Amino acid sequence: MIYETFLFTRNQKRDFTAFVRPRELTNKEVSLLASALGNINDVANLTRDWPAFYSLPVGQYNMLLRHYDSGRKHAGRPISVVEGIAVRRTLQRHYTLAVPHFLAHHDDVLHISRQIADIEAANIEESAEHDWPDVQAEDVQSAADDDLINAFLSRLDEDRLFVPFTQDGRALLISALTDPRLRKAHFAFGTNADVLARLHQADIQVDIVSYFNTTVPSLRNRQTNEITSELTDFIGKLPARPEGRVAIETDPDYPTEVLPTPRQVRAAWQRIQTDDDPLAEFDAGDEAMLTMREMRRGERQQQAEQTADDEPEETRGWLLRLIARLLGKS
């Protein structure tokens, strides 16, 4: 299989640029990738060992990319890297078979920036063509949830598969990609709705998605994004991600935290030890809630008490000033 390489980043002198690009990739297509991935607001938490992954049909190529923080900064802001490989779409079958292998060995295959010794002195260049031996799906073994993947493949035209942005989610992604029934390997692993919306504007569709805080594998309708099926009993077997990882964005359609009810909040409050509660001396009643009128009434009462406390001191001060003036005149 013949592939070309892609490296998009910036240095201190040159703004974001495709320093290495496939021969047939146009400036318009580079700008599309830049504008889509520019919707990731906080790239600082994406690292080389835990990047976001995209497999997208762009122009004449299928592109497998990873997106992460380079560790460099410009004007105090992290500089991101988008790098990977591009395979002509005429080699679709070979590409689909190879993607699971490339994901499992991404730091060997997709690490294009290591080819540049000094990014500050880098020049723009056209990618050479590289030969990669044919890869069989059996070369990558990953545990799968057969029921979910079967349901996904049977509803591929109507639904997309959502997986968690975790190591278990990546294993599930690879498992789905190794299934020979999957005709195309197009996905966005570690993304948000704005990125997908920009890709959709360019008529680039993906079949498998992972938002940054998706926690449960599910199927969602392509048109409405409504959940049509999910694994409510899903329990991950691997650590969520390499040590030190934190969630960086929210999935607006799938919050990770279930908020407590008012009754639960009150019960938790009542369990607090009064010795540790700096507000224990104040009693707001059984409802533990004050209306705006009650709050204003309390403020007026405090102001009146403060005024009463200050009056004797002000009176003494006035008498002392009067006596001083009289003595001065005499």
mmCIF file of C-alpha atoms in Angstrom:
data_model
loop_
_atom_site.group_PDB
_atom_site.id
_atom_site.type_symbol
_atom_site.label_atom_id
_atom_site.label_comp_id
_atom_site.label_asym_id
_atom_site.label_seq_id
_atom_site.Cartn_x
_atom_site.Cartn_y
_atom_site.Cartn_z
ATOM 1 C CA MET A 1 0.000 0.000 0.000
ATOM 2 C CA ILE A 2 1.355 3.408 -1.008
ATOM 3 C CA TYR A 3 0.833 6.297 1.404
ATOM 4 C CA GLU A 4 1.964 9.906 1.772
ATOM 5 C CA THR A 5 2.484 11.984 4.915
ATOM 6 C CA PHE A 6 0.999 15.162 6.382
ATOM 7 C CA LEU A 7 2.287 17.555 9.051
ATOM 8 C CA PHE A 8 0.387 20.695 10.048
ATOM 9 C CA THR A 9 1.686 22.955 12.823
ATOM 10 C CA ARG A 10 3.381 26.305 13.348
ATOM 11 C CA ASN A 11 6.682 27.678 14.578
ATOM 12 C CA GLN A 12 7.665 31.035 16.034
ATOM 13 C CA LYS A 13 8.090 32.709 12.634
ATOM 14 C CA ARG A 14 5.448 31.061 10.467
ATOM 15 C CA ASP A 15 1.757 30.692 11.273
ATOM 16 C CA PHE A 16 0.006 27.326 11.046
ATOM 17 C CA THR A 17 1.199 25.676 7.858
ATOM 18 C CA ALA A 18 1.253 22.292 6.184
ATOM 19 C CA PHE A 19 5.002 21.764 6.389
ATOM 20 C CA VAL A 20 4.597 18.338 4.796
ATOM 21 C CA ARG A 21 1.646 17.644 2.534
ATOM 22 C CA PRO A 22 0.506 14.989 0.066
ATOM 23 C CA ARG A 23 1.009 15.891 -3.558
ATOM 24 C CA GLU A 24 -2.677 16.181 -4.503
ATOM 25 C CA LEU A 25 -3.931 17.823 -1.289
ATOM 26 C CA THR A 26 -5.114 21.366 -2.108
ATOM 27 C CA ASN A 27 -4.816 24.544 -0.055
ATOM 28 C CA LYS A 28 -8.606 24.553 0.307
ATOM 29 C CA GLU A 29 -8.535 21.072 1.812
ATOM 30 C CA VAL A 30 -5.758 22.034 4.221
ATOM 31 C CA SER A 31 -7.831 25.056 5.290
ATOM 32 C CA LEU A 32 -10.832 22.789 5.843
ATOM 33 C CA LEU A 33 -8.867 20.581 8.238
ATOM 34 C CA ALA A 34 -7.494 23.641 10.029
ATOM 35 C CA SER A 35 -10.904 25.273 10.482
ATOM 36 C CA ALA A 36 -12.517 22.038 11.685
ATOM 37 C CA LEU A 37 -9.861 21.105 14.242
ATOM 38 C CA GLY A 38 -9.583 24.745 15.293
ATOM 39 C CA ASN A 39 -12.855 24.147 17.146
ATOM 40 C CA ILE A 40 -10.922 22.204 19.799
ATOM 41 C CA ASN A 41 -10.431 25.013 22.300
ATOM 42 C CA ASP A 42 -8.135 23.301 24.801
ATOM 43 C CA VAL A 43 -5.522 21.224 23.045
ATOM 44 C CA ALA A 44 -3.161 21.333 26.042
ATOM 45 C CA ASN A 45 -4.650 18.110 27.435
ATOM 46 C CA LEU A 46 -4.100 16.121 24.246
ATOM 47 C CA THR A 47 -0.644 14.574 24.309
ATOM 48 C CA ARG A 48 1.442 12.451 21.997
ATOM 49 C CA ASP A 49 0.692 9.336 24.042
ATOM 50 C CA TRP A 50 -3.031 10.155 24.177
ATOM 51 C CA PRO A 51 -4.018 12.168 21.082
ATOM 52 C CA ALA A 52 -7.290 12.598 19.268
ATOM 53 C CA PHE A 53 -7.630 10.492 16.096
ATOM 54 C CA TYR A 54 -9.440 11.228 12.844
ATOM 55 C CA SER A 55 -9.930 9.102 9.757
ATOM 56 C CA LEU A 56 -11.503 11.287 7.086
ATOM 57 C CA PRO A 57 -12.138 11.286 3.332
ATOM 58 C CA VAL A 58 -10.537 14.539 2.156
ATOM 59 C CA GLY A 59 -10.246 15.252 -1.554
ATOM 60 C CA GLN A 60 -8.491 12.375 -3.293
ATOM 61 C CA TYR A 61 -7.289 10.845 -0.032
ATOM 62 C CA ASN A 62 -8.344 8.963 3.042
ATOM 63 C CA MET A 63 -6.415 10.670 5.827
ATOM 64 C CA LEU A 64 -5.565 9.123 9.197
ATOM 65 C CA LEU A 65 -4.529 11.932 11.544
ATOM 66 C CA ARG A 66 -3.711 12.469 15.178
ATOM 67 C CA HIS A 67 -4.099 15.811 16.970
ATOM 68 C CA TYR A 68 -2.221 16.818 20.127
ATOM 69 C CA ASP A 69 -0.264 19.503 21.962
ATOM 70 C CA SER A 70 3.305 19.795 20.683
ATOM 71 C CA GLY A 71 4.627 21.044 24.027
ATOM 72 C CA ARG A 72 5.745 24.276 22.358
ATOM 73 C CA LYS A 73 4.024 27.629 22.872
ATOM 74 C CA HIS A 74 3.515 30.832 20.912
ATOM 75 C CA ALA A 75 2.411 34.010 22.699
ATOM 76 C CA GLY A 76 1.694 31.884 25.763
ATOM 77 C CA ARG A 77 -0.680 29.515 23.958
ATOM 78 C CA PRO A 78 -0.049 25.822 23.240
ATOM 79 C CA ILE A 79 0.891 24.935 19.671
ATOM 80 C CA SER A 80 -0.976 21.940 18.314
ATOM 81 C CA VAL A 81 0.213 19.327 15.849
ATOM 82 C CA VAL A 82 -1.917 17.548 13.259
ATOM 83 C CA GLU A 83 0.036 14.756 11.619
ATOM 84 C CA GLY A 84 -0.542 11.470 9.904
ATOM 85 C CA ILE A 85 -0.786 9.669 6.610
ATOM 86 C CA ALA A 86 -2.825 9.971 3.426
ATOM 87 C CA VAL A 87 -3.815 7.043 1.215
ATOM 88 C CA ARG A 88 -5.461 7.538 -2.151
ATOM 89 C CA ARG A 89 -9.127 6.630 -2.112
ATOM 90 C CA THR A 90 -8.569 4.181 -4.945
ATOM 91 C CA LEU A 91 -6.879 2.021 -2.278
ATOM 92 C CA GLN A 92 -9.935 2.095 0.015
ATOM 93 C CA ARG A 93 -9.934 -1.625 0.815
ATOM 94 C CA HIS A 94 -6.250 -1.688 1.747
ATOM 95 C CA TYR A 95 -6.651 1.446 3.844
ATOM 96 C CA THR A 96 -9.646 0.077 5.757
ATOM 97 C CA LEU A 97 -7.742 -3.096 6.588
ATOM 98 C CA ALA A 98 -4.644 -1.192 7.706
ATOM 99 C CA VAL A 99 -6.273 1.455 9.936
ATOM 100 C CA PRO A 100 -6.661 -0.779 13.041
ATOM 101 C CA HIS A 101 -2.975 -1.688 12.808
ATOM 102 C CA PHE A 102 -1.998 1.971 12.381
ATOM 103 C CA LEU A 103 -4.064 2.982 15.423
ATOM 104 C CA ALA A 104 -2.511 0.281 17.563
ATOM 105 C CA HIS A 105 0.974 1.483 16.519
ATOM 106 C CA HIS A 106 0.233 5.177 16.017
ATOM 107 C CA ASP A 107 3.470 6.482 17.517
ATOM 108 C CA ASP A 108 5.444 4.492 14.953
ATOM 109 C CA VAL A 109 3.286 5.161 11.907
ATOM 110 C CA LEU A 110 1.798 8.627 12.449
ATOM 111 C CA HIS A 111 4.736 10.385 14.130
ATOM 112 C CA ILE A 112 5.644 12.539 11.125
ATOM 113 C CA SER A 113 7.101 15.435 13.131
ATOM 114 C CA ARG A 114 10.041 13.300 14.225
ATOM 115 C CA GLN A 115 11.325 13.498 10.651
ATOM 116 C CA ILE A 116 12.049 17.211 11.172
ATOM 117 C CA ALA A 117 15.064 17.846 13.367
ATOM 118 C CA ASP A 118 14.339 21.554 13.943
ATOM 119 C CA ILE A 119 10.785 22.764 13.395
ATOM 120 C CA GLU A 120 11.948 26.396 13.641
ATOM 121 C CA ALA A 121 14.124 25.897 10.561
ATOM 122 C CA ALA A 122 11.646 23.707 8.669
ATOM 123 C CA ASN A 123 10.688 24.414 5.071
ATOM 124 C CA ILE A 124 7.472 23.480 3.296
ATOM 125 C CA GLU A 125 7.885 20.283 1.330
ATOM 126 C CA GLU A 126 5.877 17.801 -0.668
ATOM 127 C CA SER A 127 5.530 14.349 0.800
ATOM 128 C CA ALA A 128 7.343 11.449 -0.731
ATOM 129 C CA GLU A 129 5.469 8.231 -1.423
ATOM 130 C CA HIS A 130 6.050 5.401 1.025
ATOM 131 C CA ASP A 131 5.308 1.717 0.712
ATOM 132 C CA TRP A 132 3.618 -0.139 3.556
ATOM 133 C CA PRO A 133 3.159 -3.918 3.443
ATOM 134 C CA ASP A 134 -0.393 -5.217 3.287
ATOM 135 C CA VAL A 135 -1.948 -5.626 6.717
ATOM 136 C CA GLN A 136 -4.629 -8.150 7.540
ATOM 137 C CA ALA A 137 -7.382 -7.420 10.048
ATOM 138 C CA GLU A 138 -6.282 -10.456 12.062
ATOM 139 C CA ASP A 139 -2.989 -8.711 12.831
ATOM 140 C CA VAL A 140 -4.774 -6.607 15.464
ATOM 141 C CA GLN A 141 -6.700 -8.427 18.165
ATOM 142 C CA SER A 142 -9.015 -6.467 20.433
ATOM 143 C CA ALA A 143 -11.876 -7.548 22.670
ATOM 144 C CA ALA A 144 -15.236 -6.534 21.253
ATOM 145 C CA ASP A 145 -18.848 -6.297 22.308
ATOM 146 C CA ASP A 146 -20.307 -8.390 19.509
ATOM 147 C CA ASP A 147 -23.928 -7.438 20.198
ATOM 148 C CA LEU A 148 -23.233 -3.714 19.988
ATOM 149 C CA ILE A 149 -21.077 -4.005 16.877
ATOM 150 C CA ASN A 150 -23.649 -6.263 15.198
ATOM 151 C CA ALA A 151 -26.374 -3.721 15.975
ATOM 152 C CA PHE A 152 -24.173 -0.889 14.689
ATOM 153 C CA LEU A 153 -23.386 -2.631 11.406
ATOM 154 C CA SER A 154 -27.041 -3.549 10.860
ATOM 155 C CA ARG A 155 -28.051 0.103 11.340
ATOM 156 C CA LEU A 156 -25.035 1.713 9.686
ATOM 157 C CA ASP A 157 -27.144 3.850 7.343
ATOM 158 C CA GLU A 158 -29.305 5.226 10.169
ATOM 159 C CA ASP A 159 -27.025 5.339 13.226
ATOM 160 C CA ARG A 160 -23.489 6.172 14.249
ATOM 161 C CA LEU A 161 -21.524 4.364 16.928
ATOM 162 C CA PHE A 162 -20.389 6.472 19.894
ATOM 163 C CA VAL A 163 -17.581 5.169 22.109
ATOM 164 C CA PRO A 164 -15.962 6.623 25.250
ATOM 165 C CA PHE A 165 -12.789 8.687 24.950
ATOM 166 C CA THR A 166 -10.931 6.110 27.025
ATOM 167 C CA GLN A 167 -8.581 3.220 26.420
ATOM 168 C CA ASP A 168 -11.583 0.868 26.487
ATOM 169 C CA GLY A 169 -13.293 3.114 23.967
ATOM 170 C CA ARG A 170 -10.264 3.011 21.697
ATOM 171 C CA ALA A 171 -10.207 -0.792 21.985
ATOM 172 C CA LEU A 172 -13.893 -0.855 21.012
ATOM 173 C CA LEU A 173 -13.136 1.455 18.075
ATOM 174 C CA ILE A 174 -10.369 -0.846 16.856
ATOM 175 C CA SER A 175 -12.657 -3.860 17.264
ATOM 176 C CA ALA A 176 -15.336 -2.264 15.111
ATOM 177 C CA LEU A 177 -12.761 -1.328 12.481
ATOM 178 C CA THR A 178 -11.484 -4.898 12.244
ATOM 179 C CA ASP A 179 -14.931 -6.226 11.354
ATOM 180 C CA PRO A 180 -14.843 -7.092 7.631
ATOM 181 C CA ARG A 181 -18.446 -5.924 7.226
ATOM 182 C CA LEU A 182 -17.393 -2.295 7.794
ATOM 183 C CA ARG A 183 -16.885 -0.887 4.314
ATOM 184 C CA LYS A 184 -15.178 2.371 5.299
ATOM 185 C CA ALA A 185 -13.075 3.353 8.301
ATOM 186 C CA HIS A 186 -14.160 6.941 8.915
ATOM 187 C CA PHE A 187 -14.262 8.171 12.513
ATOM 188 C CA ALA A 188 -13.490 10.993 14.942
ATOM 189 C CA PHE A 189 -12.090 9.833 18.282
ATOM 190 C CA GLY A 190 -11.648 12.747 20.714
ATOM 191 C CA THR A 191 -13.718 15.568 19.262
ATOM 192 C CA ASN A 192 -16.752 17.790 19.796
ATOM 193 C CA ALA A 193 -19.966 18.723 18.018
ATOM 194 C CA ASP A 194 -18.477 21.860 16.431
ATOM 195 C CA VAL A 195 -15.781 19.838 14.669
ATOM 196 C CA LEU A 196 -18.370 17.414 13.310
ATOM 197 C CA ALA A 197 -20.585 20.290 12.187
ATOM 198 C CA ARG A 198 -17.718 21.838 10.196
ATOM 199 C CA LEU A 199 -16.903 18.497 8.603
ATOM 200 C CA HIS A 200 -20.587 17.997 7.792
ATOM 201 C CA GLN A 201 -20.610 21.351 5.975
ATOM 202 C CA ALA A 202 -17.875 19.956 3.732
ATOM 203 C CA ASP A 203 -19.905 16.749 3.223
ATOM 204 C CA ILE A 204 -17.426 14.696 5.246
ATOM 205 C CA GLN A 205 -19.269 12.056 7.253
ATOM 206 C CA VAL A 206 -17.962 9.730 9.944
ATOM 207 C CA ASP A 207 -19.458 6.486 11.227
ATOM 208 C CA ILE A 208 -17.833 6.264 14.677
ATOM 209 C CA VAL A 209 -17.562 9.177 17.112
ATOM 210 C CA SER A 210 -16.118 9.827 20.542
ATOM 211 C CA TYR A 211 -16.773 13.119 22.292
ATOM 212 C CA PHE A 212 -14.279 13.997 24.990
ATOM 213 C CA ASN A 213 -16.504 12.924 27.862
ATOM 214 C CA THR A 214 -18.646 10.249 26.269
ATOM 215 C CA THR A 215 -18.817 7.561 28.938
ATOM 216 C CA VAL A 216 -21.170 4.875 27.598
ATOM 217 C CA PRO A 217 -21.033 3.138 24.196
ATOM 218 C CA SER A 218 -24.213 3.863 22.283
ATOM 219 C CA LEU A 219 -25.860 4.160 18.897
ATOM 220 C CA ARG A 220 -27.210 7.572 17.906
ATOM 221 C CA ASN A 221 -29.406 8.578 15.018
ATOM 222 C CA ARG A 222 -27.419 10.375 12.316
ATOM 223 C CA GLN A 223 -30.103 13.014 11.776
ATOM 224 C CA THR A 224 -31.362 13.761 15.294
ATOM 225 C CA ASN A 225 -28.392 12.539 17.383
ATOM 226 C CA GLU A 226 -30.890 10.808 19.677
ATOM 227 C CA ILE A 227 -29.682 7.670 21.442
ATOM 228 C CA THR A 228 -31.320 4.603 19.932
ATOM 229 C CA SER A 229 -29.366 1.998 21.920
ATOM 230 C CA GLU A 230 -26.736 2.037 24.649
ATOM 231 C CA LEU A 231 -24.764 -0.265 26.933
ATOM 232 C CA THR A 232 -26.049 0.916 30.297
ATOM 233 C CA ASP A 233 -24.095 -1.813 32.092
ATOM 234 C CA PHE A 234 -20.779 -0.940 30.405
ATOM 235 C CA ILE A 235 -17.809 -1.224 32.780
ATOM 236 C CA GLY A 236 -14.346 -0.390 31.491
ATOM 237 C CA LYS A 237 -11.557 -2.890 32.115
ATOM 238 C CA LEU A 238 -8.608 -0.577 31.430
ATOM 239 C CA PRO A 239 -7.579 2.687 33.109
ATOM 240 C CA ALA A 240 -9.567 5.479 31.497
ATOM 241 C CA ARG A 241 -6.434 6.827 29.835
ATOM 242 C CA PRO A 242 -2.715 7.190 30.511
ATOM 243 C CA GLU A 243 -1.862 8.657 33.905
ATOM 244 C CA GLY A 244 -2.457 12.366 34.261
ATOM 245 C CA ARG A 245 -5.202 12.594 31.653
ATOM 246 C CA VAL A 246 -8.203 14.804 32.343
ATOM 247 C CA ALA A 247 -11.385 15.426 30.406
ATOM 248 C CA ILE A 248 -11.115 18.639 28.430
ATOM 249 C CA GLU A 249 -14.469 19.215 26.818
ATOM 250 C CA THR A 250 -18.070 18.312 27.477
ATOM 251 C CA ASP A 251 -20.446 16.302 25.379
ATOM 252 C CA PRO A 252 -23.563 18.527 25.302
ATOM 253 C CA ASP A 253 -25.798 15.549 24.587
ATOM 254 C CA TYR A 254 -24.419 13.192 27.192
ATOM 255 C CA PRO A 255 -23.430 14.724 30.548
ATOM 256 C CA THR A 256 -21.112 12.567 32.583
ATOM 257 C CA GLU A 257 -22.449 13.693 35.963
ATOM 258 C CA VAL A 258 -25.981 13.017 37.185
ATOM 259 C CA LEU A 259 -27.024 15.990 39.286
ATOM 260 C CA PRO A 260 -28.624 15.214 42.689
ATOM 261 C CA THR A 261 -32.251 16.042 43.366
ATOM 262 C CA PRO A 262 -33.135 18.878 45.809
ATOM 263 C CA ARG A 263 -34.141 16.253 48.396
ATOM 264 C CA GLN A 264 -30.733 14.570 48.062
ATOM 265 C CA VAL A 265 -28.965 17.909 48.439
ATOM 266 C CA ARG A 266 -30.908 18.692 51.613
ATOM 267 C CA ALA A 267 -30.257 15.221 53.067
ATOM 268 C CA ALA A 268 -26.544 15.587 52.386
ATOM 269 C CA TRP A 269 -26.560 19.019 54.040
ATOM 270 C CA GLN A 270 -28.266 17.668 57.144
ATOM 271 C CA ARG A 271 -25.561 15.022 57.503
ATOM 272 C CA ILE A 272 -22.837 17.655 57.785
ATOM 273 C CA GLN A 273 -21.387 17.928 61.291
ATOM 274 C CA THR A 274 -22.318 21.275 62.799
ATOM 275 C CA ASP A 275 -18.862 21.604 64.361
ATOM 276 C CA ASP A 276 -17.380 21.753 60.875
ATOM 277 C CA ASP A 277 -20.049 24.070 59.526
ATOM 278 C CA PRO A 278 -19.141 27.780 59.792
ATOM 279 C CA LEU A 279 -22.809 28.652 59.211
ATOM 280 C CA ALA A 280 -24.203 26.352 61.883
ATOM 281 C CA GLU A 281 -25.071 29.303 64.150
ATOM 282 C CA PHE A 282 -27.558 30.574 61.587
ATOM 283 C CA ASP A 283 -30.941 28.855 61.441
ATOM 284 C CA ALA A 284 -32.786 29.287 58.167
ATOM 285 C CA GLY A 285 -35.660 27.039 59.186
ATOM 286 C CA ASP A 286 -36.838 23.695 57.906
ATOM 287 C CA GLU A 287 -36.799 24.736 54.265
ATOM 288 C CA ALA A 288 -33.225 26.107 54.451
ATOM 289 C CA MET A 289 -34.264 28.769 51.939
ATOM 290 C CA LEU A 290 -34.886 32.553 52.243
ATOM 291 C CA THR A 291 -37.036 34.603 49.910
ATOM 292 C CA MET A 292 -35.729 37.888 48.495
ATOM 293 C CA ARG A 293 -38.094 39.785 50.830
ATOM 294 C CA GLU A 294 -36.728 37.934 53.882
ATOM 295 C CA MET A 295 -33.154 38.587 52.801
ATOM 296 C CA ARG A 296 -33.810 42.342 52.410
ATOM 297 C CA ARG A 297 -35.619 42.458 55.761
ATOM 298 C CA GLY A 298 -32.576 40.880 57.409
ATOM 299 C CA GLU A 299 -30.241 43.366 55.722
ATOM 300 C CA ARG A 300 -32.336 46.331 56.934
ATOM 301 C CA GLN A 301 -32.348 44.904 60.469
ATOM 302 C CA GLN A 302 -28.557 44.545 60.447
ATOM 303 C CA GLN A 303 -28.155 48.119 59.178
ATOM 304 C CA ALA A 304 -30.467 49.439 61.904
ATOM 305 C CA GLU A 305 -28.530 47.592 64.615
ATOM 306 C CA GLN A 306 -25.240 48.923 63.265
ATOM 307 C CA THR A 307 -26.599 52.482 63.237
ATOM 308 C CA ALA A 308 -27.780 52.154 66.845
ATOM 309 C CA ASP A 309 -24.352 50.917 67.922
ATOM 310 C CA ASP A 310 -22.629 53.845 66.232
ATOM 311 C CA GLU A 311 -24.863 56.625 67.667
ATOM 312 C CA PRO A 312 -23.322 56.887 71.208
ATOM 313 C CA GLU A 313 -19.831 57.085 69.782
ATOM 314 C CA GLU A 314 -20.873 59.815 67.329
ATOM 315 C CA THR A 315 -22.591 61.784 70.141
ATOM 316 C CA ARG A 316 -19.470 61.726 72.327
ATOM 317 C CA GLY A 317 -17.387 62.899 69.410
ATOM 318 C CA TRP A 318 -19.705 65.870 68.811
ATOM 319 C CA LEU A 319 -19.564 66.935 72.493
ATOM 320 C CA LEU A 320 -15.771 66.750 72.580
ATOM 321 C CA ARG A 321 -15.486 68.939 69.486
ATOM 322 C CA LEU A 322 -17.885 71.504 70.991
ATOM 323 C CA ILE A 323 -15.918 71.690 74.282
ATOM 324 C CA ALA A 324 -12.657 72.092 72.372
ATOM 325 C CA ARG A 325 -14.037 75.057 70.429
ATOM 326 C CA LEU A 326 -15.339 76.765 73.586
ATOM 327 C CA LEU A 327 -12.009 76.375 75.361
ATOM 328 C CA GLY A 328 -10.218 77.738 72.347
ATOM 329 C CA LYS A 329 -12.273 80.914 72.298
ATOM 330 C CA SER A 330 -11.721 81.578 75.980
#
